[in-house]
Structure formats: structure tokens, C-alpha cells
Amino acid sequence: MLQLPFSDAGNQRRIVVTGIGVVSACGRTPATFWKSLTHPLTQSSLAAEEQSIPSGAADFSGRIDDFCELPTAIRKSIQKALKLMNRETQMGVAAGQQALLDSGLLQDFDPERIGVCFGAENASVKPEDFLSGVQACSDSNGSFDVERWGEEGIPEVAPLWLLKCLPNMPACHLAILNDLRGPNNTITQRDVAANMAIAEACRAIKDDDADAMLVGATGTTLSAFNLMHARLEDEVFDGTGDAVCRPFDKRRNGSGPGEGAGVVVLEDARAALRRGAHIYGEILGTASTARIGHDGAAACGQALSSAMQQLMTRAGLRPDSLGHIHAHGLGTLKSDIAEARAICQVLGEAVRTVPVVAVRSQLSNAGAGMGALQLIASLLALRNGHLFPVLNFSEPDPECPVEPVTSCDAVAGNSFLNLSMFGRGLASCVAVGTFRE
């Protein structure tokens, strides 16, 4: 199955990014996020400062004070709704409100022409939500009697527990809070969901169904069930090794669990220019593919190379014109090799000169949120003119012949590809460039 990038044929609407918002282990504002990426703390300095936040956990308490500056009415509405949001939803809403504030979009807009599209993963169910019900159906020895669940267990479960863990809740809350009545959807494709949400949002604008879209993703691999799924999919450490994420390094052994959310405002370029909005970059194209072999084995590398090749053609990019690549950088043996081979296949000789970054080395694995966090990190790099380092990279793997950035001296260039893969044979990518009128 192949999803082609949107085409400009017969439709000249250009799409730009006019707002960004972020909640992550590296900060909960774009400013703190960028500062942390470019001035990363070493493990020794972390120990010296006795940081209480575990690796990968977002700097976010879930209280209303952790949200950005809000209009009084929206602040009250969010504070009232917090008890109906799980942590991923809270992070997604916080990042979304940041992006809207940053864009200035809500100062003068038609609510019918602004929509929301979010990337998410599986519903994050918390075992503790059912603890009281299980205890009510257990005897003094702790043995659970399933026959008692209907009459004695279910009444002990909070009646609105399901609303806290549905994957479409971030998009729903953001639309309701801000009266956004345009297209609304949620893409539940884990790691590739953010890029696919951007693709769908671009199509909505290209098809004139919206003038602007609030687009992002939120996720976690820290909660119990999500961590279990992530380990089964080889998405996070299995508990062995030194628990340091080293994308493309010969010593790599995976990613740590993490969490986070990133959101951008996509807008028709003409509308953005009319209102004098700040433009971070232009979406040049998107692509997604799925590849499963005849033997049933997933082929993420082939999916990624196919998506990249078609994206480069549709976006009118040459390998030697790319500013940088933001890699998926999962940090596992198989995934990094597959990704590096795909990059080499598409770039050819240019692979030696195109720098590669991987923010996962600093954030750990935030699941569905990673693709959006990657995009925002590279957008900030475009704005600041330079890149940030891939942490923990010191011993190149001959099977991964790409060029990871190890300092802040590398130039970001005028364009980048944002790459995402998922172990079931899925890949997606987005091309972004500096906007020129």
C-alpha cells in the first residue's frame, strides 16, 4: 500500500508553519526545548545537579500552571477538564495551546475554516483505574473472582474512565476549547502518526476544506501498558545494557522510554502573509508507505526508501540540495541499519555531505509524539541556522554510513526531511524548506 505525497498539480496553495508548541523531557516551551538541545547536560552534570525527573519524563506536572499563557475563559475550561484527561492528552493540549498562541491565529479567524489533526498510539489504559473494582471482587487472600465483577467490580470503576484514555481526546479537547469547527481527525499509527497527520492536514488545506490546521502528536512509552507494548515491538530497552540511546553508534542497544508532545499550526501561505504571521518553514511534501514481504516480514527500510524517493521527486529536491535529515534514530541494531541503508540508497554520494540529527538521543522514545518533536527541533534549527548534536555517538558503525552531527557547529541548511518508521513495515516522511515568497 502506498500513500503518495500531496500534489500541487492544478492547486497552487502553499502551506507554511506559523506556530509551534512543545512539551518534552527537554523543556515545555520552544525556547527551553531549543536551549536544552543545543546545550545538553551530560550524565555527570545531571548527577551533580541531582535531577529528580527520570530520563525521558517530560518537565510537566499536569497542573494548569504548566500550560502557556491562556485567556481566562479557556484557562477555566482546561482547569475543569483536567480530571477528564490522561497525561498524554494534557501534554497534547498544552502543546496545542502554545502553538495557537505562538501563531496568533485566534485573534481574527473563521472557526469553520480551522481544523485539528493529531497523531496518537493505542489507548493508554492505567491499571490503577480498575484497582478498586478488582479489590471489591477479591477475597482476603487476594484471589480475584471474575463472577463478582459485573455486580461488585464495575460500580467501583469511575464512570468516565474511558474518556481519559481515548486516543482522539487531544484533538477533541483542542477543538472544543478553541471553537475550531473545521476537519477533525486522529491518526493512530504510533511512530509514523505525526507525519501522517501532517499529510492529512495538508490535504485538507489543499482541497480548500480549511485555511489552517492545528497538527501534532502526543505519546508515551512510560506508562505500564504502553511500556509493555513498546518492549514487545523492540521500541525501547529490554532492561539489559547501559540504557543510553546511541543512534547509529556501533555500541547502540535501543532507546529508553519517554513521553512528550509537539504541535504546529499549518496555514495557507497567502493567509499567513496577509496577517503578517511569522513563518518557520514551508511544507514541501509528504509521503508514507507500507512494505510487508511475501513471507510476512516487515520491511521498514524498503518502505522508507520508497517514501523518500517519491517525496524527493514530488518536492523537487535533489540529494545534494538537502540541508539535513532528521532521522528516526531508534538506536536498535536492525532499525538503524535499515534506516541508514534507505538514506544511502536515496542520497547516493550525497550521503557523505548531508548531516543527520536524531533528537531521540536526547529525549528517549516518546512513542507517537516523537515525529512531531523531531519536526519542531528541525524547524528551530532552520530558524537558528545551526543543528544540535546526536548525543552518545562516538564509535561509527560501518553498517550505518551516515553522518550524525556531534556538535552545534553544523549548518542546518534551507531544507530537511523528517523521517519516521514503525516496526510493522511502516514509514513516513515530510519535507520542509525555508519559505521564500
Coordinates of C-alpha atoms in Angstrom, one line a residue:
M1 CA 0.0 0.0 0.0
L2 CA 1.4 3.4 -1.0
Q3 CA 0.2 6.8 0.0
L4 CA 1.6 9.4 -2.3
P5 CA 2.6 13.0 -1.3
F6 CA 0.0 15.6 -2.0
S7 CA 0.5 17.0 -5.5
D8 CA 0.5 20.7 -6.5
A9 CA -0.9 19.9 -9.9
G10 CA -3.9 22.3 -10.5
N11 CA -3.6 23.6 -7.0
Q12 CA -1.0 26.2 -6.1
R13 CA -1.9 26.6 -2.4
R14 CA 1.4 26.7 -0.4
I15 CA 1.4 25.6 3.2
V16 CA 3.5 27.1 5.9
V17 CA 4.2 26.6 9.6
T18 CA 3.2 29.6 11.7
G19 CA 3.1 28.3 15.2
I20 CA 4.8 25.7 17.4
G21 CA 4.3 24.2 20.8
V22 CA 6.2 21.5 22.7
V23 CA 6.1 19.6 26.0
S24 CA 9.1 17.3 26.4
A25 CA 11.9 16.0 28.6
C26 CA 14.0 18.9 27.2
G27 CA 11.5 21.6 28.2
R28 CA 7.9 22.6 27.8
T29 CA 8.4 25.7 25.7
P30 CA 10.1 26.1 22.3
A31 CA 12.7 28.3 23.9
T32 CA 13.7 25.9 26.6
F33 CA 13.5 23.0 24.2
W34 CA 16.0 24.5 21.8
K35 CA 18.3 25.6 24.6
S36 CA 18.4 22.1 26.0
L37 CA 19.0 20.5 22.6
T38 CA 22.0 22.8 21.9
H39 CA 23.3 22.7 25.5
P40 CA 22.7 19.1 26.6
L41 CA 23.5 18.1 30.1
T42 CA 26.0 15.3 30.4
Q43 CA 25.2 12.4 32.7
S44 CA 27.8 13.6 35.2
S45 CA 26.2 17.1 35.4
L46 CA 22.8 15.5 35.8
A47 CA 24.1 13.6 38.8
A48 CA 25.7 16.7 40.2
E49 CA 22.5 18.7 40.0
E50 CA 20.5 15.8 41.5
Q51 CA 17.8 16.0 38.9
S52 CA 14.5 14.4 40.2
I53 CA 12.9 14.0 36.7
P54 CA 13.7 10.5 35.4
S55 CA 15.2 10.2 31.9
G56 CA 12.6 10.6 29.2
A57 CA 9.9 12.1 31.5
A58 CA 8.5 15.5 30.4
D59 CA 9.0 18.6 32.5
F60 CA 5.3 18.8 33.0
S61 CA 3.2 18.3 36.2
G62 CA -0.2 18.4 34.5
R63 CA -1.3 21.4 36.6
I64 CA -2.8 24.4 35.0
D65 CA 0.3 26.5 35.7
D66 CA 2.2 24.3 33.3
F67 CA 0.1 25.4 30.4
C68 CA 1.0 28.5 28.4
E69 CA -0.5 32.0 28.9
L70 CA -4.2 31.4 28.4
P71 CA -7.3 33.6 28.0
T72 CA -9.3 33.5 31.2
A73 CA -12.2 31.5 29.8
I74 CA -10.0 28.9 28.2
R75 CA -7.9 28.6 31.4
K76 CA -11.1 27.9 33.4
S77 CA -12.3 25.4 30.9
I78 CA -9.0 23.5 30.9
Q79 CA -8.8 23.5 34.7
K80 CA -12.2 22.0 34.8
A81 CA -11.4 19.4 32.1
L82 CA -8.0 18.2 33.5
K83 CA -9.7 15.5 35.6
L84 CA -11.0 14.0 32.3
M85 CA -7.6 14.0 30.6
N86 CA -4.9 11.4 30.9
R87 CA -1.3 12.6 30.8
E88 CA -0.8 12.3 27.1
T89 CA -3.9 14.4 26.5
Q90 CA -2.8 17.0 28.9
M91 CA 0.6 17.3 27.2
G92 CA -1.1 17.4 23.8
V93 CA -3.5 20.2 24.9
A94 CA -0.7 22.2 26.5
A95 CA 1.5 22.0 23.3
G96 CA -1.5 22.8 21.2
Q97 CA -2.4 25.9 23.1
Q98 CA 1.2 27.0 22.9
A99 CA 1.2 26.6 19.1
L100 CA -2.1 28.6 18.8
L101 CA -0.7 31.4 21.0
D102 CA 2.6 31.5 19.0
S103 CA 0.8 31.7 15.7
G104 CA -1.6 34.5 16.7
L105 CA -4.2 32.6 14.6
L106 CA -7.1 33.0 17.0
Q107 CA -7.0 36.8 17.1
D108 CA -9.1 37.0 13.9
F109 CA -10.3 33.8 12.3
D110 CA -13.3 31.9 10.9
P111 CA -13.8 28.9 13.2
E112 CA -15.4 26.9 10.3
R113 CA -12.0 27.2 8.4
I114 CA -9.7 25.8 11.1
G115 CA -9.4 22.1 11.9
V116 CA -7.3 19.7 14.0
C117 CA -5.4 16.6 13.1
F118 CA -3.5 14.6 15.7
G119 CA -1.2 11.6 15.8
A120 CA -1.6 9.1 18.6
E121 CA -1.0 5.5 19.5
N122 CA -3.0 2.8 21.3
A123 CA -5.3 3.9 24.1
S124 CA -3.2 4.3 27.3
V125 CA -5.2 2.4 29.9
K126 CA -3.9 2.7 33.5
P127 CA -4.3 -0.4 35.7
E128 CA -4.9 1.7 38.8
D129 CA -8.2 2.9 37.2
F130 CA -9.5 -0.6 38.0
L131 CA -7.9 -1.2 41.3
S132 CA -10.9 -0.5 43.5
G133 CA -13.1 -2.8 41.3
V134 CA -10.5 -5.6 41.5
Q135 CA -10.2 -5.3 45.2
A136 CA -14.0 -5.4 45.6
C137 CA -14.0 -8.8 43.8
S138 CA -11.1 -10.3 45.7
D139 CA -11.1 -12.3 48.9
S140 CA -8.9 -11.9 51.9
N141 CA -6.1 -13.9 50.2
G142 CA -6.2 -11.7 47.2
S143 CA -7.8 -14.2 44.8
F144 CA -9.9 -12.5 42.2
D145 CA -13.4 -13.8 41.4
V146 CA -14.4 -12.8 37.9
E147 CA -18.1 -13.8 38.5
R148 CA -18.4 -10.9 41.0
W149 CA -17.1 -8.3 38.5
G150 CA -20.5 -7.3 37.0
E151 CA -22.3 -6.6 40.2
E152 CA -19.4 -5.6 42.6
G153 CA -16.5 -4.6 40.4
I154 CA -17.9 -2.3 37.7
P155 CA -19.7 0.0 40.2
E156 CA -16.3 0.8 41.7
V157 CA -14.8 2.0 38.4
A158 CA -15.1 5.7 37.7
P159 CA -17.9 6.1 35.2
L160 CA -15.9 8.5 32.9
W161 CA -12.6 6.5 33.0
L162 CA -12.8 5.7 29.2
L163 CA -12.8 9.4 28.3
K164 CA -9.4 9.7 29.9
C165 CA -7.7 7.3 27.6
L166 CA -9.3 7.5 24.1
P167 CA -6.6 8.5 21.6
N168 CA -8.8 11.2 19.9
M169 CA -9.1 13.2 23.1
P170 CA -6.3 15.7 22.4
A171 CA -7.9 16.7 19.1
C172 CA -11.4 16.8 20.7
H173 CA -10.4 19.0 23.6
L174 CA -8.4 21.4 21.5
A175 CA -11.3 21.8 19.0
I176 CA -13.9 22.3 21.8
L177 CA -11.7 24.7 23.9
N178 CA -10.9 26.9 20.9
D179 CA -14.1 26.6 18.9
L180 CA -12.3 25.0 15.9
R181 CA -15.0 23.7 13.7
G182 CA -13.0 22.5 10.6
P183 CA -12.0 19.0 9.8
N184 CA -11.0 16.9 12.9
N185 CA -9.3 13.6 12.9
T186 CA -6.8 11.4 14.8
I187 CA -4.2 9.1 13.1
T188 CA -3.4 6.1 15.4
Q189 CA -0.3 4.8 13.7
R190 CA 2.2 5.1 16.5
D191 CA 5.7 6.3 15.4
V192 CA 4.6 7.4 11.9
A193 CA 1.4 9.1 13.1
A194 CA 2.7 12.6 13.3
N195 CA 4.0 12.8 9.7
M196 CA 0.8 11.2 8.5
A197 CA -1.3 13.7 10.4
I198 CA 0.7 16.5 8.7
A199 CA -0.1 14.8 5.3
E200 CA -3.8 14.7 6.1
A201 CA -3.8 18.3 7.3
C202 CA -2.0 19.5 4.1
R203 CA -4.6 17.7 2.0
A204 CA -7.4 19.5 3.9
I205 CA -5.8 22.9 3.1
K206 CA -5.0 21.9 -0.5
D207 CA -8.6 20.8 -1.0
D208 CA -9.9 24.1 0.4
D209 CA -11.6 22.4 3.3
A210 CA -9.6 24.6 5.7
D211 CA -7.4 27.6 5.8
A212 CA -5.4 26.4 8.7
M213 CA -4.9 23.2 10.7
L214 CA -3.6 22.6 14.2
V215 CA -1.5 19.5 13.8
G216 CA 0.6 17.4 16.3
A217 CA 1.1 14.2 18.2
T218 CA 1.4 13.1 21.8
G219 CA 2.6 9.8 23.2
T220 CA 4.3 7.9 26.0
T221 CA 6.2 4.7 26.5
L222 CA 6.5 5.3 30.2
S223 CA 3.1 4.0 31.4
A224 CA 2.8 0.3 32.2
F225 CA 0.8 -1.0 29.3
N226 CA 2.5 1.3 26.7
L227 CA 5.9 0.2 28.0
M228 CA 4.9 -3.4 27.7
H229 CA 3.8 -2.9 24.1
A230 CA 6.9 -0.9 23.3
R231 CA 9.2 -3.7 24.6
L232 CA 7.3 -6.3 22.6
E233 CA 7.8 -4.2 19.5
D234 CA 11.5 -3.6 20.3
E235 CA 10.9 0.1 20.6
V236 CA 12.6 0.6 24.0
F237 CA 15.3 -1.1 26.0
D238 CA 14.6 -4.6 27.3
G239 CA 16.3 -3.9 30.6
T240 CA 19.8 -5.0 29.5
G241 CA 22.8 -2.8 28.7
D242 CA 23.6 0.7 30.0
A243 CA 20.2 2.3 28.9
V244 CA 21.9 5.0 26.8
C245 CA 20.4 5.8 23.4
R246 CA 23.1 5.9 20.8
P247 CA 21.6 6.3 17.3
F248 CA 23.9 4.8 14.6
D249 CA 26.7 4.2 17.1
K250 CA 28.3 0.7 17.0
R251 CA 27.6 0.2 20.7
R252 CA 23.8 1.0 20.4
N253 CA 21.3 -1.2 22.2
G254 CA 18.0 0.7 21.9
S255 CA 16.1 3.7 23.2
G256 CA 14.8 4.5 26.7
P257 CA 11.1 5.1 27.5
G258 CA 9.9 8.6 27.3
E259 CA 7.0 10.9 26.7
G260 CA 6.2 14.2 25.0
A261 CA 4.0 16.2 22.6
G262 CA 4.6 18.6 19.8
V263 CA 2.1 20.7 17.8
V264 CA 2.4 23.0 14.8
V265 CA 0.0 25.4 13.1
L266 CA -0.2 24.8 9.3
E267 CA -1.6 27.6 7.3
D268 CA -2.3 28.7 3.8
A269 CA 0.7 30.9 2.9
R270 CA -1.3 33.7 1.4
A271 CA -3.5 33.9 4.6
A272 CA -0.3 33.9 6.7
L273 CA 1.3 36.7 4.7
R274 CA -1.9 38.8 4.8
R275 CA -1.9 38.8 8.6
G276 CA 1.8 39.2 9.0
A277 CA 2.4 35.9 10.7
H278 CA 5.9 34.6 11.5
I279 CA 6.7 31.7 9.2
Y280 CA 9.0 28.9 10.4
G281 CA 9.1 27.0 7.2
E282 CA 7.1 25.6 4.3
I283 CA 5.8 22.0 3.9
L284 CA 7.2 20.9 0.6
G285 CA 5.6 17.4 0.6
T286 CA 4.8 14.3 2.5
A287 CA 4.9 10.5 1.8
S288 CA 4.0 7.3 3.6
T289 CA 4.5 3.7 2.6
A290 CA 3.9 0.2 4.0
R291 CA 6.0 -2.8 3.0
I292 CA 5.5 -6.4 4.1
G293 CA 7.4 -9.2 2.4
H294 CA 5.8 -12.3 0.9
D295 CA 7.0 -14.1 4.0
G296 CA 5.0 -11.7 6.2
A297 CA 8.1 -10.0 7.5
A298 CA 8.0 -6.2 7.9
A299 CA 10.4 -4.3 5.6
C300 CA 10.7 -0.8 7.2
G301 CA 13.9 0.1 5.3
Q302 CA 12.3 -0.6 1.9
A303 CA 9.2 1.3 3.0
L304 CA 11.4 4.3 4.0
S305 CA 13.5 4.4 0.8
S306 CA 10.3 4.2 -1.3
A307 CA 8.7 7.1 0.6
M308 CA 11.9 9.2 0.4
Q309 CA 12.4 8.7 -3.3
Q310 CA 8.8 9.7 -4.1
L311 CA 9.0 12.6 -1.7
M312 CA 12.2 14.0 -3.2
T313 CA 10.7 13.8 -6.7
R314 CA 7.4 15.5 -5.7
A315 CA 9.1 18.2 -3.6
G316 CA 11.6 18.9 -6.3
L317 CA 14.6 18.3 -4.1
R318 CA 18.0 17.0 -5.1
P319 CA 20.1 14.9 -2.7
D320 CA 22.9 17.5 -2.8
S321 CA 20.5 20.3 -2.0
L322 CA 19.2 18.9 1.3
G323 CA 20.2 20.9 4.4
H324 CA 19.9 18.0 6.8
I325 CA 18.0 14.8 7.6
H326 CA 16.2 14.3 10.9
A327 CA 16.4 10.5 11.3
H328 CA 14.1 8.2 13.2
G329 CA 17.2 7.1 15.1
L330 CA 15.6 4.4 17.2
G331 CA 19.0 3.2 18.3
T332 CA 18.5 -0.5 17.8
L333 CA 20.8 -2.7 15.7
K334 CA 18.2 -3.6 13.0
S335 CA 16.3 -0.4 12.8
D336 CA 19.3 1.9 12.4
I337 CA 20.9 -0.3 9.7
A338 CA 17.6 -0.4 7.8
E339 CA 17.2 3.4 8.1
A340 CA 20.9 4.1 7.1
R341 CA 20.6 1.9 4.1
A342 CA 17.5 3.7 3.0
I343 CA 19.1 7.1 3.4
C344 CA 22.2 5.9 1.4
Q345 CA 20.0 4.4 -1.4
V346 CA 18.2 7.7 -1.8
L347 CA 21.0 10.2 -1.3
G348 CA 23.8 8.2 -3.1
E349 CA 27.1 10.0 -3.0
A350 CA 25.5 13.0 -1.2
V351 CA 25.1 10.9 1.9
R352 CA 28.7 11.9 2.8
T353 CA 27.8 15.6 3.0
V354 CA 24.2 15.7 4.3
P355 CA 24.3 15.9 8.2
V356 CA 21.9 13.7 10.2
V357 CA 20.4 14.5 13.5
A358 CA 18.3 12.3 15.9
V359 CA 16.6 14.1 18.7
R360 CA 15.7 10.7 20.3
S361 CA 19.2 10.6 21.7
Q362 CA 18.2 13.4 24.0
L363 CA 14.5 12.7 24.6
S364 CA 14.3 8.9 24.7
N365 CA 11.3 7.4 22.9
A366 CA 8.1 9.4 23.3
G367 CA 6.1 7.0 21.0
A368 CA 3.7 8.8 18.8
G369 CA 4.9 12.2 20.0
M370 CA 8.4 11.7 18.5
G371 CA 7.7 12.6 14.9
A372 CA 6.2 15.9 16.0
L373 CA 9.1 16.6 18.4
Q374 CA 11.6 15.8 15.6
L375 CA 9.8 18.2 13.2
I376 CA 9.9 21.1 15.7
A377 CA 13.5 20.5 16.6
S378 CA 14.5 20.8 12.9
L379 CA 12.2 23.8 12.4
L380 CA 14.0 25.6 15.2
A381 CA 17.3 24.6 13.6
L382 CA 16.2 26.2 10.4
R383 CA 15.3 29.4 12.3
N384 CA 18.6 29.5 14.2
G385 CA 20.8 28.4 11.3
H386 CA 22.6 25.5 13.0
L387 CA 21.9 22.0 14.2
F388 CA 22.2 20.2 17.6
P389 CA 24.3 17.2 18.5
V390 CA 23.3 13.5 18.4
L391 CA 24.3 12.5 21.9
N392 CA 26.4 9.5 22.8
F393 CA 27.7 9.0 19.2
S394 CA 31.4 8.3 19.2
E395 CA 32.0 4.9 17.5
P396 CA 30.6 4.8 13.9
D397 CA 29.1 1.6 12.7
P398 CA 30.3 0.6 9.3
E399 CA 26.9 -0.7 8.5
C400 CA 25.4 2.8 9.1
P401 CA 27.4 5.0 6.8
V402 CA 25.5 8.3 7.6
E403 CA 26.9 11.5 9.1
P404 CA 25.5 12.1 12.6
V405 CA 26.0 15.6 13.9
T406 CA 28.2 15.7 17.1
S407 CA 28.3 19.5 17.8
C408 CA 26.3 22.7 17.3
D409 CA 28.6 23.9 14.5
A410 CA 26.9 22.1 11.7
V411 CA 24.8 24.3 9.4
A412 CA 21.0 23.4 9.3
G413 CA 20.7 24.4 5.6
N414 CA 17.5 25.5 3.9
S415 CA 15.6 22.2 3.9
F416 CA 15.2 18.9 5.7
L417 CA 13.5 15.6 5.7
N418 CA 11.7 14.3 8.8
L419 CA 11.8 10.5 8.9
S420 CA 9.7 8.1 10.9
M421 CA 9.4 4.3 10.9
F422 CA 7.5 1.7 12.8
G423 CA 8.4 -2.0 13.1
R424 CA 5.3 -3.3 11.3
G425 CA 6.7 -2.2 7.9
L426 CA 5.5 1.4 8.0
A427 CA 7.4 4.6 7.1
S428 CA 6.5 8.2 6.6
C429 CA 8.4 11.4 5.9
V430 CA 7.9 15.1 5.5
A431 CA 10.0 17.6 3.5
V432 CA 10.3 21.1 4.9
G433 CA 12.1 24.2 3.5
T434 CA 12.7 27.8 4.3
F435 CA 9.8 29.9 3.0
R436 CA 10.5 32.3 0.1
E437 CA 7.8 34.4 -1.4

